[in-house]
Amino acid sequence: VMGLTIRHVGERFQRSNETISWYFCKILFILSSSPFYSTYVKMPGADDIQPKIRGDKRFWPYFKDVIGALDGSHIHAAPASEDRAVYRNRK
């Protein structure tokens, strides 16, 4: 279950909010611990940037120093209602 609140996840799995929160923190700790993180998480290098972005003079000056989601991944974001117009049509 992704993108839901603790309350919704608790309802879905018929568990208390405290239990859902406890397991969430436990999983978060495991995923961010050294053995798992260092084995499975790899930061993108210069070779991981898509050629379409690297080769286009319109995009590359703005993205050359950016570290992060240049690999085509999508990060779900939900800004506050008063800030939504600022972020509309941004990728």
Backbone as a chain_set.jsonl record, in Angstrom:
{"seq": "VMGLTIRHVGERFQRSNETISWYFCKILFILSSSPFYSTYVKMPGADDIQPKIRGDKRFWPYFKDVIGALDGSHIHAAPASEDRAVYRNRK", "coords": {"N": [[0.864, -1.163, 0.0], [0.835, 1.991, -1.076], [1.433, 5.483, -0.752], [-0.564, 6.132, 1.015], [-2.12, 7.233, 4.091], [-1.182, 6.564, 7.523], [-3.443, 5.931, 8.94], [-5.227, 5.009, 6.924], [-3.829, 2.76, 6.003], [-3.836, 1.251, 8.338], [-6.594, 0.741, 8.553], [-6.937, -0.804, 6.257], [-5.389, -3.127, 6.754], [-6.402, -3.876, 9.141], [-5.228, -3.14, 11.652], [-3.835, -1.368, 14.47], [-3.069, 2.177, 14.527], [-0.721, 2.669, 15.879], [0.642, 0.214, 15.681], [1.041, 0.051, 12.886], [2.639, 2.327, 12.513], [4.871, 1.582, 14.06], [5.866, -0.669, 12.652], [6.404, 0.569, 10.212], [8.485, 2.356, 10.912], [10.377, 0.462, 11.678], [10.879, -0.947, 9.247], [11.792, 1.2, 7.711], [14.166, 1.779, 9.094], [15.595, -0.606, 8.603], [15.853, -0.526, 5.783], [17.429, 1.738, 5.493], [19.746, 1.091, 6.754], [23.228, 0.186, 6.992], [24.114, -2.417, 5.748], [22.028, -3.117, 3.885], [21.529, -0.691, 2.479], [24.069, 0.062, 1.412], [24.497, -2.086, -0.274], [22.357, -2.225, -2.143], [21.574, 0.37, -2.972], [22.413, 2.774, -5.291], [23.949, 5.68, -6.208], [23.32, 7.867, -8.948], [25.712, 8.135, -11.541], [27.888, 10.03, -13.735], [27.642, 8.658, -16.119], [25.112, 7.622, -16.025], [23.175, 9.4, -16.778], [20.573, 10.202, -18.97], [21.078, 10.042, -22.486], [19.527, 11.737, -24.056], [19.049, 13.983, -22.477], [21.656, 14.791, -21.805], [22.755, 15.347, -24.334], [21.296, 17.474, -25.388], [21.272, 20.863, -25.912], [19.419, 22.564, -24.859], [18.594, 21.476, -22.434], [20.814, 20.488, -20.934], [22.536, 22.575, -19.749], [21.018, 23.296, -17.534], [20.686, 20.974, -16.076], [23.174, 19.864, -15.533], [24.536, 19.938, -13.049], [22.853, 18.646, -11.351], [21.915, 16.229, -9.012], [20.272, 13.232, -8.791], [17.006, 12.453, -9.741], [17.403, 11.876, -12.624], [17.206, 9.653, -14.052], [14.847, 8.88, -15.139], [13.013, 8.23, -13.231], [10.07, 8.661, -11.224], [8.874, 10.826, -8.78], [6.454, 10.92, -6.42], [4.612, 13.698, -5.41], [2.856, 15.84, -3.202], [1.949, 18.837, -2.902], [0.915, 21.532, -0.702], [-2.415, 22.914, -0.873], [-2.443, 25.665, -1.461], [-0.007, 25.973, -2.738], [-0.069, 24.514, -5.063], [-0.45, 25.537, -7.691], [2.015, 26.585, -8.348], [3.61, 24.326, -8.72], [2.421, 22.931, -10.772], [2.388, 21.027, -13.766], [5.072, 20.408, -13.65], [7.91, 18.346, -13.905]], "CA": [[0.0, 0.0, 0.0], [1.725, 3.144, -1.193], [0.821, 6.791, -0.869], [-1.69, 6.275, 1.933], [-1.789, 7.625, 5.454], [-1.122, 5.464, 8.489], [-4.827, 5.575, 9.274], [-5.773, 4.188, 5.842], [-3.141, 1.467, 6.012], [-4.362, 0.543, 9.496], [-7.915, 0.23, 8.202], [-6.801, -1.841, 5.235], [-4.84, -4.347, 7.337], [-7.079, -4.102, 10.42], [-4.261, -3.002, 12.73], [-3.871, -0.029, 15.066], [-2.128, 3.151, 13.968], [0.543, 2.477, 16.586], [1.31, -0.952, 15.087], [1.476, 0.429, 11.533], [3.751, 3.252, 12.678], [6.014, 0.829, 14.573], [6.43, -1.456, 11.553], [6.952, 1.5, 9.228], [9.792, 2.797, 11.414], [11.282, -0.684, 11.65], [11.263, -1.165, 7.848], [12.612, 2.344, 7.308], [15.488, 1.583, 9.681], [16.255, -1.7, 7.884], [16.204, -0.085, 4.432], [18.468, 2.768, 5.534], [20.93, 0.61, 7.466], [24.417, 0.017, 6.163], [24.217, -3.569, 4.846], [21.061, -3.046, 2.793], [21.713, 0.544, 1.706], [25.315, 0.037, 0.639], [24.439, -3.147, -1.263], [21.327, -2.072, -3.165], [21.34, 1.743, -3.4], [23.529, 3.308, -6.054], [23.7, 7.032, -6.691], [23.627, 7.943, -10.373], [26.968, 8.747, -11.922], [27.832, 10.805, -14.974], [27.248, 7.777, -17.21], [23.723, 7.207, -15.854], [22.269, 10.43, -17.275], [20.063, 9.832, -20.28], [21.714, 10.771, -23.585], [18.625, 12.782, -24.555], [19.263, 15.178, -21.657], [23.064, 15.196, -21.915], [23.071, 15.828, -25.678], [20.454, 18.585, -25.8], [21.774, 22.121, -25.348], [18.349, 23.239, -24.129], [18.424, 20.902, -21.107], [22.034, 20.175, -20.203], [23.032, 23.627, -18.844], [20.218, 23.361, -16.31], [20.726, 19.7, -15.376], [24.52, 19.305, -15.422], [24.962, 19.815, -11.657], [21.769, 18.055, -10.577], [22.074, 14.834, -8.607], [18.961, 12.709, -8.401], [16.079, 11.71, -10.584], [17.594, 12.036, -14.062], [17.169, 8.322, -14.651], [13.501, 8.594, -15.597], [12.13, 7.857, -12.129], [9.041, 9.641, -10.876], [8.692, 10.969, -7.343], [5.128, 11.451, -6.131], [4.627, 14.833, -4.495], [1.546, 16.42, -2.958], [2.127, 20.113, -2.209], [-0.265, 22.117, -0.076], [-3.345, 23.434, -1.883], [-2.063, 27.023, -1.88], [1.221, 25.918, -3.528], [-0.217, 23.603, -6.209], [-0.301, 26.233, -8.962], [3.453, 26.76, -8.599], [4.211, 23.055, -9.116], [1.655, 22.291, -11.831], [3.098, 20.713, -15.012], [6.503, 20.237, -13.416], [8.252, 16.921, -13.879]], "C": [[0.907, 1.221, 0.0], [0.919, 4.426, -1.313], [-0.375, 7.004, 0.045], [-1.208, 6.702, 3.309], [-1.75, 6.393, 6.351], [-2.531, 4.999, 8.841], [-5.443, 4.669, 8.208], [-5.12, 2.803, 5.786], [-3.632, 0.628, 7.188], [-5.739, -0.035, 9.237], [-7.82, -0.93, 7.223], [-6.348, -3.166, 5.836], [-5.415, -4.667, 8.714], [-6.091, -4.146, 11.592], [-4.343, -1.577, 13.266], [-2.844, 0.882, 14.39], [-0.748, 2.999, 14.606], [1.332, 1.308, 15.987], [1.843, -0.622, 13.71], [2.677, 1.355, 11.624], [5.013, 2.526, 13.142], [6.671, 0.028, 13.454], [7.025, -0.562, 10.465], [8.343, 1.969, 9.65], [10.812, 1.665, 11.369], [11.782, -0.953, 10.226], [12.147, -0.029, 7.348], [14.028, 2.222, 7.847], [16.256, 0.496, 8.936], [16.711, -1.241, 6.505], [17.309, 0.962, 4.421], [19.725, 2.323, 6.273], [22.04, 0.266, 6.483], [24.415, -1.222, 5.271], [23.265, -3.48, 3.651], [21.359, -1.865, 1.886], [22.961, 0.481, 0.836], [25.304, -1.04, -0.437], [23.511, -2.804, -2.417], [21.101, -0.656, -3.681], [22.593, 2.262, -4.088], [23.15, 4.696, -6.553], [24.065, 7.1, -8.161], [24.952, 8.645, -10.611], [26.806, 9.523, -13.217], [27.37, 9.945, -16.144], [25.786, 7.376, -17.153], [22.714, 8.233, -16.369], [21.86, 10.084, -18.7], [20.714, 10.671, -21.369], [20.843, 11.9, -24.141], [18.824, 14.084, -23.784], [20.689, 15.696, -21.833], [23.38, 15.829, -23.277], [22.281, 17.035, -26.131], [20.907, 19.869, -25.116], [20.695, 22.9, -24.606], [18.275, 22.765, -22.684], [19.715, 20.831, -20.296], [22.557, 21.312, -19.326], [22.274, 23.688, -17.517], [20.342, 22.103, -15.46], [22.132, 19.18, -15.093], [24.995, 19.118, -13.981], [23.903, 19.178, -10.755], [22.095, 16.601, -10.264], [20.689, 14.345, -8.228], [18.23, 12.046, -9.533], [16.221, 12.034, -12.069], [17.53, 10.695, -14.781], [15.777, 7.948, -15.136], [12.561, 8.184, -14.486], [11.157, 8.993, -11.839], [8.867, 9.643, -9.368], [7.348, 11.631, -7.108], [5.242, 12.581, -5.113], [3.214, 15.383, -4.377], [1.717, 17.728, -2.19], [0.814, 20.592, -1.608], [-1.129, 22.783, -1.139], [-2.972, 24.845, -2.345], [-0.8, 27.055, -2.736], [1.074, 25.107, -4.813], [-0.027, 24.293, -7.548], [1.169, 26.405, -9.331], [4.074, 25.494, -9.175], [3.483, 22.361, -10.273], [2.488, 22.17, -13.11], [4.6, 20.695, -14.851], [6.788, 18.756, -13.356], [9.475, 16.726, -13.035]], "O": [[1.651, 1.458, 0.951], [-0.155, 4.44, -1.913], [-1.125, 7.964, -0.135], [-0.033, 6.549, 3.645], [-2.227, 5.32, 5.979], [-2.771, 3.805, 9.018], [-6.101, 3.681, 8.535], [-5.793, 1.801, 5.548], [-3.823, -0.58, 7.047], [-6.033, -1.159, 9.642], [-8.54, -1.92, 7.349], [-6.867, -4.22, 5.467], [-4.976, -5.608, 9.375], [-6.117, -5.066, 12.41], [-4.859, -0.685, 12.594], [-1.887, 0.418, 13.77], [0.272, 3.181, 13.942], [2.546, 1.402, 15.807], [2.977, -0.975, 13.387], [3.642, 1.182, 10.879], [6.107, 2.824, 12.665], [7.895, 0.041, 13.318], [8.043, -0.908, 9.866], [9.271, 1.978, 8.84], [11.981, 1.891, 11.055], [12.977, -1.164, 10.022], [13.131, -0.263, 6.646], [14.989, 2.527, 7.14], [17.446, 0.659, 8.665], [17.835, -1.533, 6.097], [18.05, 1.065, 3.444], [20.672, 3.099, 6.403], [21.799, 0.08, 5.291], [24.705, -1.078, 4.083], [23.672, -3.745, 2.52], [21.435, -2.016, 0.667], [22.91, 0.813, -0.348], [26.031, -0.923, -1.424], [23.851, -3.069, -3.57], [20.49, -0.488, -4.737], [23.692, 2.198, -3.537], [22.143, 4.861, -7.242], [25.025, 6.457, -8.586], [25.267, 9.637, -9.953], [25.695, 9.652, -13.732], [26.759, 10.465, -17.078], [25.26, 6.841, -18.128], [21.515, 7.955, -16.392], [22.695, 9.72, -19.528], [20.886, 11.878, -21.202], [21.36, 12.901, -24.638], [18.774, 15.167, -24.369], [20.903, 16.898, -21.991], [24.191, 16.752, -23.354], [22.581, 17.582, -27.193], [20.924, 19.954, -23.888], [21.005, 23.792, -23.815], [17.934, 23.546, -21.795], [19.703, 21.09, -19.093], [23.001, 21.03, -18.213], [22.834, 24.089, -16.496], [20.125, 22.154, -14.25], [22.268, 18.133, -14.46], [25.79, 18.216, -13.718], [24.047, 19.176, -9.532], [22.5, 15.839, -11.143], [20.005, 14.98, -7.425], [18.774, 11.174, -10.21], [15.244, 12.43, -12.705], [17.775, 10.619, -15.985], [15.551, 6.797, -15.51], [11.416, 7.821, -14.757], [11.413, 10.148, -12.18], [8.73, 8.588, -8.75], [7.12, 12.762, -7.537], [5.893, 12.432, -4.079], [2.462, 15.387, -5.352], [1.64, 17.736, -0.962], [-0.261, 20.112, -1.967], [-0.626, 23.173, -2.192], [-3.171, 25.178, -3.513], [-0.538, 28.058, -3.399], [2.029, 25.026, -5.587], [0.516, 23.683, -8.469], [1.519, 26.372, -10.51], [4.964, 25.57, -10.022], [3.911, 21.29, -10.704], [3.202, 23.099, -13.486], [5.331, 20.941, -15.81], [5.992, 17.99, -12.814], [9.942, 15.598, -12.876]]}, "num_chains": 1, "name": "protein.A"}
